Tab-separated table of C-alpha atoms in Angstrom:
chain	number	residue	atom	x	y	z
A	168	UNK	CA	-102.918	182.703	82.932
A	169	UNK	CA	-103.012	183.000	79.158
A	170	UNK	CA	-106.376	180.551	78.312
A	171	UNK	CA	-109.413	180.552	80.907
A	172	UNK	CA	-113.129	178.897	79.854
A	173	UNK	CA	-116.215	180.870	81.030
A	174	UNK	CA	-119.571	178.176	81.577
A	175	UNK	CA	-122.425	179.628	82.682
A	176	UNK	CA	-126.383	178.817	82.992
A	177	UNK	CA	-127.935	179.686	79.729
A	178	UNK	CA	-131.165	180.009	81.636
A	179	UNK	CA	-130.145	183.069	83.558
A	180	UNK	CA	-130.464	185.923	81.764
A	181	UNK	CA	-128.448	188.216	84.254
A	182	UNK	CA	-125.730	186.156	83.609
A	183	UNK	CA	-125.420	186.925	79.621
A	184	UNK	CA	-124.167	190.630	80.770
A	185	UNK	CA	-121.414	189.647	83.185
A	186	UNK	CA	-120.370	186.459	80.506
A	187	UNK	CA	-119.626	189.548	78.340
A	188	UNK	CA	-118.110	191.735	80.423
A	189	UNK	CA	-115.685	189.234	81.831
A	190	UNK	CA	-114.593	188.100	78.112
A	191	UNK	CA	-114.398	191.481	77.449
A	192	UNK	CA	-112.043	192.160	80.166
A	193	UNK	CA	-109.479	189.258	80.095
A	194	UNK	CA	-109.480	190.153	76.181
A	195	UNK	CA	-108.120	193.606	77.499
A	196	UNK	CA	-105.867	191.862	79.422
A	197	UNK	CA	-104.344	189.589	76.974
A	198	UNK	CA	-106.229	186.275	78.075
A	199	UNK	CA	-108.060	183.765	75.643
A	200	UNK	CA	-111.405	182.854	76.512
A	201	UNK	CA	-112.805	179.901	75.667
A	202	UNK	CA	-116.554	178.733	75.751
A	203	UNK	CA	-119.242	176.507	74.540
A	204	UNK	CA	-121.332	177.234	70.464
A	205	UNK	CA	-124.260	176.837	72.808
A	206	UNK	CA	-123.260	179.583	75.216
A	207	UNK	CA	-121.699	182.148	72.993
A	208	UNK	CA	-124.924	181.815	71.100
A	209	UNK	CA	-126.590	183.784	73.989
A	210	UNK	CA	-123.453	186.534	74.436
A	211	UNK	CA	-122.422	186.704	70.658
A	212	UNK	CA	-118.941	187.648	71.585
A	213	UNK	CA	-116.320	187.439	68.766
A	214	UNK	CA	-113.570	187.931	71.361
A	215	UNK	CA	-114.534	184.740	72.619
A	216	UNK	CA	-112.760	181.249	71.102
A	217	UNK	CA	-115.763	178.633	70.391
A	218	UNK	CA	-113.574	175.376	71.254
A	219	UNK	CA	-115.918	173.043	74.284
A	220	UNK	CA	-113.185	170.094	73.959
A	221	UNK	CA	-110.370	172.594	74.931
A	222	UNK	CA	-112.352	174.797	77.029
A	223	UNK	CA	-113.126	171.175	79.082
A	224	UNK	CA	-109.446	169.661	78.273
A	225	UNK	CA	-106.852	172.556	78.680
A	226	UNK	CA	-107.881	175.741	80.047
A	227	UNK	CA	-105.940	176.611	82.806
A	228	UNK	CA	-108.991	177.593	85.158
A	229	UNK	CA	-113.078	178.041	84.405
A	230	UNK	CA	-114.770	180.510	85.559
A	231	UNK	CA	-118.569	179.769	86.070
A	232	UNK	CA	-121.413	181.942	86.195
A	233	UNK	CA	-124.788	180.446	88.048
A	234	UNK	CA	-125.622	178.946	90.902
A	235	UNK	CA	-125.055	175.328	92.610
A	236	UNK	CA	-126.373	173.842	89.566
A	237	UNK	CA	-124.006	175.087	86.810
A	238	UNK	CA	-121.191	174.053	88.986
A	239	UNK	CA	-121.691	170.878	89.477
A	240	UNK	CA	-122.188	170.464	85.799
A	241	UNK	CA	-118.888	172.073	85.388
A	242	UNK	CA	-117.230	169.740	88.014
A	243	UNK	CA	-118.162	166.965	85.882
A	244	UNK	CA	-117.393	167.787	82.701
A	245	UNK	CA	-113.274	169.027	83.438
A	246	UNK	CA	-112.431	166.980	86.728
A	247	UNK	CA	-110.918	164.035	84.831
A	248	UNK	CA	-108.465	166.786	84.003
A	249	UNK	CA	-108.245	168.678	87.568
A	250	UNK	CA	-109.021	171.948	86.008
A	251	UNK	CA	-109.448	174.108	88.642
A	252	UNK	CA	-113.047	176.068	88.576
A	253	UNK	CA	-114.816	179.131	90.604
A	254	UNK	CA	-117.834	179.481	90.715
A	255	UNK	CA	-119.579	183.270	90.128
A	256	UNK	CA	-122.979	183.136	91.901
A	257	UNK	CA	-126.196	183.842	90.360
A	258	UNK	CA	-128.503	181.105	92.334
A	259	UNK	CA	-130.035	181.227	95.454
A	260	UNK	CA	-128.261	180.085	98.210
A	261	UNK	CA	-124.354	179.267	96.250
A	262	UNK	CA	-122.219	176.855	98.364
A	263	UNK	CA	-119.842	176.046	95.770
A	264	UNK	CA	-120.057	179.674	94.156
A	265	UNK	CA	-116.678	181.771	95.806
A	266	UNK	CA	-117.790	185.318	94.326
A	267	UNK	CA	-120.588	187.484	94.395
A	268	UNK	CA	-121.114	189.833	91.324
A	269	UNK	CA	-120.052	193.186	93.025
A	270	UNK	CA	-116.415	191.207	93.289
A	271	UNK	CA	-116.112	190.325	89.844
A	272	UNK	CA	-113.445	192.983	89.110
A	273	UNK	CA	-110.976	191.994	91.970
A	274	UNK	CA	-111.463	188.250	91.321
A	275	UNK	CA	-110.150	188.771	87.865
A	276	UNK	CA	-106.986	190.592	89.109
A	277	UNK	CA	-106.703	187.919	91.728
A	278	UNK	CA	-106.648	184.761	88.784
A	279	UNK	CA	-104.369	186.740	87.039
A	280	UNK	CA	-101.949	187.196	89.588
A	281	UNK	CA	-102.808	183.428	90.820
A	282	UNK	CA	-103.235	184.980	94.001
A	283	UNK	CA	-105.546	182.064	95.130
A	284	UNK	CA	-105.182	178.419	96.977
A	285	UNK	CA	-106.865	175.109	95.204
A	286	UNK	CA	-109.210	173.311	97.535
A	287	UNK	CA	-109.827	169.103	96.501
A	288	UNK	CA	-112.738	167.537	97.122
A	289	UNK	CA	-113.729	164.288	96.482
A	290	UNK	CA	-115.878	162.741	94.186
A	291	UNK	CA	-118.143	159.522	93.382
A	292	UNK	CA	-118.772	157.223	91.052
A	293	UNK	CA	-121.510	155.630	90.582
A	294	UNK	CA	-121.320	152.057	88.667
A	295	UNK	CA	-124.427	150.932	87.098
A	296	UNK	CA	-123.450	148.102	85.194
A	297	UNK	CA	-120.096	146.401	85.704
A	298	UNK	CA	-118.179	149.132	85.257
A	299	UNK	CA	-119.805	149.734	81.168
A	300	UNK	CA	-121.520	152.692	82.685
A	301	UNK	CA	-120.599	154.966	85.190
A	302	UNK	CA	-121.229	158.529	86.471
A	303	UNK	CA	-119.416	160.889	88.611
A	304	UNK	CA	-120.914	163.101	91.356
A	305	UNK	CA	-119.682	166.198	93.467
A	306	UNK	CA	-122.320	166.268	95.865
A	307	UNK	CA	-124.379	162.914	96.205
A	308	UNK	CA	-125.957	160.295	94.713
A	309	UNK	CA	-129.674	159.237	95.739
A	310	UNK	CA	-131.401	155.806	95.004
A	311	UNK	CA	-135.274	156.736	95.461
A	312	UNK	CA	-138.382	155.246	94.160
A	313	UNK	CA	-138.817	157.984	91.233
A	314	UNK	CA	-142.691	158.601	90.617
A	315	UNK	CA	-143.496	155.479	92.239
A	316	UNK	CA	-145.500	156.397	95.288
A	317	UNK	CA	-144.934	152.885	97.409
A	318	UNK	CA	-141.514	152.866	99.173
A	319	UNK	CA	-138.976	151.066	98.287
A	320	UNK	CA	-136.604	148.215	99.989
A	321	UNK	CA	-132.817	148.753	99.252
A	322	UNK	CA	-130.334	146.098	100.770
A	323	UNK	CA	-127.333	148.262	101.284
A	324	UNK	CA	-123.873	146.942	101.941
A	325	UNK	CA	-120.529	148.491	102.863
A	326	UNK	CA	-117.225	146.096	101.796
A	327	UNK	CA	-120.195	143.438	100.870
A	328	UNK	CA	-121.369	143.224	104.562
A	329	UNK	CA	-125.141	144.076	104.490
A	330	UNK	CA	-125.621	147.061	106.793
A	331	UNK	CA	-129.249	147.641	106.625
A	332	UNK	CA	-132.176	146.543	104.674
A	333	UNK	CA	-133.663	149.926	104.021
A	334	UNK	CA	-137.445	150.383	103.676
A	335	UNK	CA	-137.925	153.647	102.352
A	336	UNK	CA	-138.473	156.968	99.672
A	337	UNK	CA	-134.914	156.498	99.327
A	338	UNK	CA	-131.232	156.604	100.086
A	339	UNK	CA	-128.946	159.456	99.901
A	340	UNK	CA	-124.672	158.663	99.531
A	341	UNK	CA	-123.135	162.265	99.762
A	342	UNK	CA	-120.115	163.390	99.727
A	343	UNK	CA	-119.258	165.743	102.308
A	344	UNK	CA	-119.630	168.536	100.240
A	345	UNK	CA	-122.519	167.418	99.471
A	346	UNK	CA	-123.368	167.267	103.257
A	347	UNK	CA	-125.123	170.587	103.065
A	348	UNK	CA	-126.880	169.808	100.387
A	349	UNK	CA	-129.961	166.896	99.901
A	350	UNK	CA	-128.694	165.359	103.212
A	351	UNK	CA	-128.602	167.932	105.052
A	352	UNK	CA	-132.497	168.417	104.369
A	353	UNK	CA	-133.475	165.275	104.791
A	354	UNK	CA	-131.339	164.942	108.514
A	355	UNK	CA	-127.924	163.987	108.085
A	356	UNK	CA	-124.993	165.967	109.682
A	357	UNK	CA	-122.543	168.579	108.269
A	358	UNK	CA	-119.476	167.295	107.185
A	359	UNK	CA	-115.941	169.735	106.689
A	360	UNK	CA	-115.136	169.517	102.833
A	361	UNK	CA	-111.613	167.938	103.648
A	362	UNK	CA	-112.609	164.726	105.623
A	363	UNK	CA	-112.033	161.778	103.385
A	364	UNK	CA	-115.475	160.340	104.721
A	365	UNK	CA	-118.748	159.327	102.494
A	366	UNK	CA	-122.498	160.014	104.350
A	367	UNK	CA	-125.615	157.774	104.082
A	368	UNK	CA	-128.655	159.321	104.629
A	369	UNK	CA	-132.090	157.510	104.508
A	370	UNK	CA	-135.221	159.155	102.937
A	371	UNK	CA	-138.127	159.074	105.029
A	372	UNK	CA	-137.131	155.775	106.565
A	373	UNK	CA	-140.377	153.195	107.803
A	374	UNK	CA	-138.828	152.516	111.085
A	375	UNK	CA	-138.182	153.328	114.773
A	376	UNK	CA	-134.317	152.639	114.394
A	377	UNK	CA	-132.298	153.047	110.966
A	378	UNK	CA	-133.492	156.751	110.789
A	379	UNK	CA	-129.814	157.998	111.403
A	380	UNK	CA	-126.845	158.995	108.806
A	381	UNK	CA	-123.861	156.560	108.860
A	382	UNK	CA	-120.749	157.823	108.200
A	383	UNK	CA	-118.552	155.770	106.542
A	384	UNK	CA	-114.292	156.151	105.940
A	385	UNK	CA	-114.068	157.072	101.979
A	386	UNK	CA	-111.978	154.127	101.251
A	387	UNK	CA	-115.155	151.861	101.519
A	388	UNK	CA	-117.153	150.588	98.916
A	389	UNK	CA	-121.103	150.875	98.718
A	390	UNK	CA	-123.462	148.259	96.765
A	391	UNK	CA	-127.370	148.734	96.566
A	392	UNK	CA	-130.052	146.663	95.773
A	393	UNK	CA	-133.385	147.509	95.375
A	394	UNK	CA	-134.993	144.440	96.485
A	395	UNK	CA	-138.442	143.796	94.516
A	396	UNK	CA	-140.238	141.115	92.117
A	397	UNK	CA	-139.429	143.312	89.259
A	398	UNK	CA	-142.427	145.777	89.222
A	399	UNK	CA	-140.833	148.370	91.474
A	400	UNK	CA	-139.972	151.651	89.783
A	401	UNK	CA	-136.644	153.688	91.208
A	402	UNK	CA	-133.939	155.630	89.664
A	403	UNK	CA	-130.388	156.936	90.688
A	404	UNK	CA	-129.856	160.421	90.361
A	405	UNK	CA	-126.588	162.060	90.123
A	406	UNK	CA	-126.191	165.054	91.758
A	407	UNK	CA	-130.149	166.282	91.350
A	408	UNK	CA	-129.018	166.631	87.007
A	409	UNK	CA	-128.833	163.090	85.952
A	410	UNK	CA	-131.332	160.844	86.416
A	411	UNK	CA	-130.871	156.873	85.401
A	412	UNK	CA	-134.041	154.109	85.720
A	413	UNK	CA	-132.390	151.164	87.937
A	414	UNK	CA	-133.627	147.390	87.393
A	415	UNK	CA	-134.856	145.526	90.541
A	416	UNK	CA	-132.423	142.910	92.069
A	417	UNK	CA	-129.874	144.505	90.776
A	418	UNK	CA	-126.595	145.676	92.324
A	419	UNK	CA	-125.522	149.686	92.147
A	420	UNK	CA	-121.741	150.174	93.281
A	421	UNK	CA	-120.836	153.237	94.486
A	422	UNK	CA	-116.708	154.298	95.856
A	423	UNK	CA	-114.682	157.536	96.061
A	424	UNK	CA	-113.445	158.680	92.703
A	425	UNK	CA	-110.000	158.458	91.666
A	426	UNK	CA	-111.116	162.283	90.098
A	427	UNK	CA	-111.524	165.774	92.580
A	428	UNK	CA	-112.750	168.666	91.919
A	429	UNK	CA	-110.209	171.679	92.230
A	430	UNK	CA	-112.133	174.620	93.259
A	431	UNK	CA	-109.988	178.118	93.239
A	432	UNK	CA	-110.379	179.403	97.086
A	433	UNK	CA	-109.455	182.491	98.839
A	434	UNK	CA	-107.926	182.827	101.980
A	435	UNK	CA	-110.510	184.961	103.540
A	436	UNK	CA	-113.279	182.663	102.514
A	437	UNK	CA	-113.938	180.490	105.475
A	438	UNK	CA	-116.042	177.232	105.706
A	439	UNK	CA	-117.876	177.653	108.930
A	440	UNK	CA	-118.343	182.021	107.833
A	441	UNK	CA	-120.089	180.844	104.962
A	442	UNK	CA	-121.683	177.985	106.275
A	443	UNK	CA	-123.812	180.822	108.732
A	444	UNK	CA	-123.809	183.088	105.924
A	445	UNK	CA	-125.925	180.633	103.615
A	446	UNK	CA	-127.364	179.015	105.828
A	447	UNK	CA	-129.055	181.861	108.404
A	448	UNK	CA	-132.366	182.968	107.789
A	449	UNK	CA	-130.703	186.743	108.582
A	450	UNK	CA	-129.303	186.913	105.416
């Protein structure tokens, strides 16, 4: 590898030092680094290039330093180009980070030597308006009523046959690596990152029987309606980051992307290990 991007959380301060240190050790090793003028404001590196189209475009991999967060923002931004991405973890709990900072060192060696395996996953996207505007998600997309405090009704239909009229906070289409995430608190089931499979996940449902997840084959398509005489407030939000006001009566389409994310794996890092590893209050 001769050109890797570094993104990381300008909001995490412990993250400025390692930034640093890693563009100061692929510079060492003969490696261009690429980054944002927002983030090398924070490290003022001159070893680093200050290029965010290529860093985005043509880097062959991007390392990111933060949590959850930053990664999904990374997804986004470089998946229409399948750049693959790992994820340095400075958050709390880290699904989609792979490496801790004491492994920082070997993980370099490791991307140098391309001594890793690329892991797909798929993605959403989110129409809002005929196609004029949409939005891509990693981990889920969630109709809700906002700030409203009255619940909501969303008509919801799969291949335009209405599944359920949903009266609730809201409605949760995840991904299934975005299983452990949103949906996971609010009920629904945990998913294996391969399956080719979207989950729908109501919010607080008003009822005694469409309080249960539906999974649904990833080939399907998903409209919602948020059913109302115009006065309703509610809002899509794209992976917890981007947040869009939706009209009343009017349809939101959501399908599988034709984009993945390509997240750099290694071998030793199992699903179901780190599944019990986040997830156990032992840890």
């Amino acid at each position: 590898m001769k050109d890797i991007g570094i993104y990381l959380n300008t909001m995490k301060e412990d993250s400025y030092y390692y930034g640093n240190y890693i563009i100061n050790q692929l510079y060492s090793m003969g490696v261009h680094t690429y980054t944002t003028q927002e983030i090398n404001d924070k490290l003022k590196n001159k070893k680093a290039i200050i290029d965010e189209e290529f860093l985005f475009d043509k880097t062959q991999c991007i390392i990111v330093l933060g949590g959850d967060g930053t990664m999904l923002a990374a997804v986004r931004k470089s998946s229409h180009r399948h750049i693959p991405i790992i994820g340095i973890n400075f958050g709390k709990i880290g699904f989609l980070t792979e490496v801790e900072e004491k492994d920082i060192d070997i993980t370099l060696d490791r991307l140098i030597k391309k001594e890793y395996t690329i892991e797909k996953r798929m993605m959403l996207e989110v129409d809002l308006n005929n196609g004029s505007e949409c939005c891509l998600a990693l981990n889920d997309i969630v109709i809700s009523r906002g700030s409203d405090s009255r619940l909501i009704t969303m008509n919801t239909y799969i291949n335009e046959q209405l599944v359920e009229a949903y009266r609730a906070d809201g409605l949760i289409i995840s991904t299934p690596t975005g299983s452990t995430a949103y949906s996971l608190a609010a009920g629904g089931p945990i998913v294996e990152p391969e399956c080719n499979v979207m989950v729908l996940t109501p919010i607080c449902p008003h009822s005694l029987h469409n309080n249960r997840s539906i999974i649904l084959n990833g080939s399907k398509q998903i409209d919602v309606m948020v059913v109302g005489k115009g006065d309703e407030h509610s809002v899509a939000t794209i992976d917890g980051q981007i947040f869009i006001n939706l009209e009343s009566n009017k349809r939101v389409t959501i399908r599988r992307s034709s984009s993945e994310a390509h997240l750099i794996k290694f071998n030793e890092n199992n699903f179901f290990e780190v599944l019990r590893y986040k997830l156990s209050e032992k840890k």
